[in-house]
């Protein structure tokens, strides 16, 4: 009997040799993930936030729902809230990203783009529950994006 690690190695060798084709679902999933990639984008790192911070946050499992990220001189505050099984995302980009900037709220299946207010605030409503990421697009700068966050109903 072979160990599970050996079985995985043998399967990987069969795939590499072309004798075991990659299942269509795996290829489709890989293409979907690649489509979510932002070439030249800058990943914002999560920052700690004070408990209960956020305009509409409630404590969930001892963690605030508001999240804060920073990169490239920007701070991105994101607050997902579930309303009637759908996700509303409110947030703010600081400092305000300026004229011509766009904020994109992405899910694996769709994205919605808004122009932020003069103060850098944005809201996107009616998204499906699940994974979300926020991207700030500024003219003349690479996009800055947050990590993917899972929002449960």
Short mmCIF file of C-alpha atoms in Angstrom, two decimals:
data_model
loop_
_atom_site.label_atom_id
_atom_site.label_comp_id
_atom_site.label_asym_id
_atom_site.label_seq_id
_atom_site.Cartn_x
_atom_site.Cartn_y
_atom_site.Cartn_z
CA UNK A 1 0.00 0.00 0.00
CA UNK A 2 1.39 3.44 -0.93
CA UNK A 3 1.25 6.43 1.37
CA UNK A 4 -1.13 9.30 0.44
CA UNK A 5 1.85 11.58 -0.29
CA UNK A 6 3.19 8.99 -2.73
CA UNK A 7 -0.20 8.77 -4.44
CA UNK A 8 -0.24 12.56 -4.91
CA UNK A 9 3.28 12.50 -6.32
CA UNK A 10 2.38 9.73 -8.75
CA UNK A 11 -0.76 11.60 -9.84
CA UNK A 12 1.27 14.79 -10.38
CA UNK A 13 3.79 12.86 -12.48
CA UNK A 14 0.97 11.35 -14.58
CA UNK A 15 -0.49 14.83 -15.17
CA UNK A 16 2.93 16.25 -16.09
CA UNK A 17 3.54 13.37 -18.48
CA UNK A 18 0.19 14.02 -20.16
CA UNK A 19 -1.16 10.55 -19.42
CA UNK A 20 -3.75 11.81 -16.96
CA UNK A 21 -5.59 14.85 -18.39
CA UNK A 22 -6.48 17.72 -16.08
CA UNK A 23 -10.22 17.64 -15.37
CA UNK A 24 -12.18 20.38 -17.20
CA UNK A 25 -13.45 21.79 -13.88
CA UNK A 26 -9.90 22.30 -12.61
CA UNK A 27 -8.93 24.15 -15.80
CA UNK A 28 -12.08 26.30 -15.61
CA UNK A 29 -11.40 27.15 -11.95
CA UNK A 30 -7.80 28.08 -12.80
CA UNK A 31 -8.98 30.40 -15.61
CA UNK A 32 -11.50 32.02 -13.23
CA UNK A 33 -8.80 32.67 -10.63
CA UNK A 34 -6.46 34.12 -13.25
CA UNK A 35 -9.22 36.49 -14.40
CA UNK A 36 -9.30 37.95 -10.84
CA UNK A 37 -5.58 38.80 -10.97
CA UNK A 38 -4.68 42.50 -11.24
CA UNK A 39 -1.38 42.76 -13.14
CA UNK A 40 0.74 45.53 -11.69
CA UNK A 41 -1.63 45.96 -8.76
CA UNK A 42 -0.47 46.60 -5.21
CA UNK A 43 -1.82 44.40 -2.41
CA UNK A 44 -2.93 46.38 0.62
CA UNK A 45 -2.01 44.79 3.94
CA UNK A 46 -4.56 44.41 6.74
CA UNK A 47 -4.25 46.78 9.69
CA UNK A 48 -5.69 46.38 13.16
CA UNK A 49 -8.88 48.31 13.88
CA UNK A 50 -10.46 49.18 17.21
CA UNK A 51 -13.30 46.91 18.32
CA UNK A 52 -16.67 48.14 17.11
CA UNK A 53 -15.12 50.60 14.67
CA UNK A 54 -17.26 51.28 11.60
CA UNK A 55 -20.52 53.11 11.08
CA UNK A 56 -22.71 50.02 10.92
CA UNK A 57 -20.54 47.30 12.45
CA UNK A 58 -21.63 44.90 15.11
CA UNK A 59 -19.32 42.54 16.90
CA UNK A 60 -19.30 39.12 15.27
CA UNK A 61 -17.38 36.29 16.89
CA UNK A 62 -15.39 38.85 18.94
CA UNK A 63 -14.18 40.60 15.76
CA UNK A 64 -15.36 43.86 14.28
CA UNK A 65 -16.81 43.59 10.79
CA UNK A 66 -15.05 46.74 9.62
CA UNK A 67 -11.66 46.05 8.11
CA UNK A 68 -8.76 48.37 7.34
CA UNK A 69 -6.02 47.94 4.73
CA UNK A 70 -3.08 50.12 3.66
CA UNK A 71 -0.68 50.37 0.72
CA UNK A 72 0.84 52.96 -1.60
CA UNK A 73 -0.07 55.85 0.71
CA UNK A 74 -3.75 54.84 0.85
CA UNK A 75 -5.89 53.49 3.67
CA UNK A 76 -8.93 51.50 2.60
CA UNK A 77 -11.69 50.98 5.17
CA UNK A 78 -14.22 48.31 4.20
CA UNK A 79 -17.41 47.45 6.06
CA UNK A 80 -19.49 44.60 4.65
CA UNK A 81 -23.00 44.19 6.08
CA UNK A 82 -25.49 41.45 5.25
CA UNK A 83 -29.01 42.74 4.58
CA UNK A 84 -31.75 40.27 3.61
CA UNK A 85 -29.17 37.71 2.47
CA UNK A 86 -27.29 40.17 0.23
CA UNK A 87 -24.07 42.05 1.00
CA UNK A 88 -23.79 45.83 1.16
CA UNK A 89 -20.25 47.21 1.24
CA UNK A 90 -19.58 50.69 2.60
CA UNK A 91 -16.12 52.13 2.85
CA UNK A 92 -13.70 55.00 2.60
CA UNK A 93 -10.41 55.60 0.84
CA UNK A 94 -8.06 57.93 2.74
CA UNK A 95 -6.76 60.30 1.63
CA UNK A 96 -9.53 60.78 -0.92
CA UNK A 97 -8.21 59.39 -4.22
CA UNK A 98 -9.23 62.39 -6.32
CA UNK A 99 -11.01 63.11 -9.58
CA UNK A 100 -11.21 60.28 -12.07
CA UNK A 101 -10.71 57.58 -9.44
CA UNK A 102 -12.93 54.53 -9.21
CA UNK A 103 -13.61 52.00 -6.47
CA UNK A 104 -14.38 48.48 -7.63
CA UNK A 105 -15.98 45.94 -5.29
CA UNK A 106 -15.34 42.46 -6.69
CA UNK A 107 -16.83 39.05 -6.09
CA UNK A 108 -15.68 35.93 -7.92
CA UNK A 109 -18.68 36.28 -10.26
CA UNK A 110 -19.23 40.01 -10.72
CA UNK A 111 -17.90 43.43 -9.84
CA UNK A 112 -19.52 46.81 -9.31
CA UNK A 113 -17.68 50.09 -9.77
CA UNK A 114 -18.40 53.46 -8.18
CA UNK A 115 -16.80 56.89 -8.23
CA UNK A 116 -15.95 57.73 -4.61
CA UNK A 117 -17.31 60.92 -3.05
CA UNK A 118 -15.05 63.95 -2.61
CA UNK A 119 -14.26 62.58 0.87
CA UNK A 120 -13.37 59.15 -0.52
CA UNK A 121 -16.53 57.35 0.60
CA UNK A 122 -18.26 54.63 -1.44
CA UNK A 123 -21.18 52.19 -1.15
CA UNK A 124 -22.08 49.15 -3.24
CA UNK A 125 -25.27 47.23 -2.41
CA UNK A 126 -26.94 43.96 -3.31
CA UNK A 127 -23.87 41.75 -3.81
CA UNK A 128 -24.07 37.99 -3.28
CA UNK A 129 -22.77 36.67 0.03
CA UNK A 130 -19.32 35.12 -0.21
CA UNK A 131 -15.89 36.46 -1.14
CA UNK A 132 -15.30 40.20 -1.72
CA UNK A 133 -12.30 42.38 -2.51
CA UNK A 134 -12.09 46.16 -2.98
CA UNK A 135 -9.86 47.83 -5.58
CA UNK A 136 -9.00 51.53 -5.81
CA UNK A 137 -8.20 52.66 -9.36
CA UNK A 138 -6.47 56.08 -9.55
CA UNK A 139 -5.40 57.73 -12.80
CA UNK A 140 -1.64 57.40 -13.27
CA UNK A 141 -1.21 54.90 -10.40
CA UNK A 142 -1.35 51.11 -10.19
CA UNK A 143 -4.54 49.70 -8.67
CA UNK A 144 -4.50 49.04 -4.92
CA UNK A 145 -6.53 46.03 -3.81
CA UNK A 146 -7.57 44.42 -0.53
CA UNK A 147 -7.28 40.75 0.26
CA UNK A 148 -10.33 38.60 -0.35
CA UNK A 149 -12.68 38.53 2.64
CA UNK A 150 -15.46 36.00 3.14
CA UNK A 151 -18.78 37.52 4.16
CA UNK A 152 -21.36 35.10 5.52
CA UNK A 153 -25.10 35.75 5.69
#
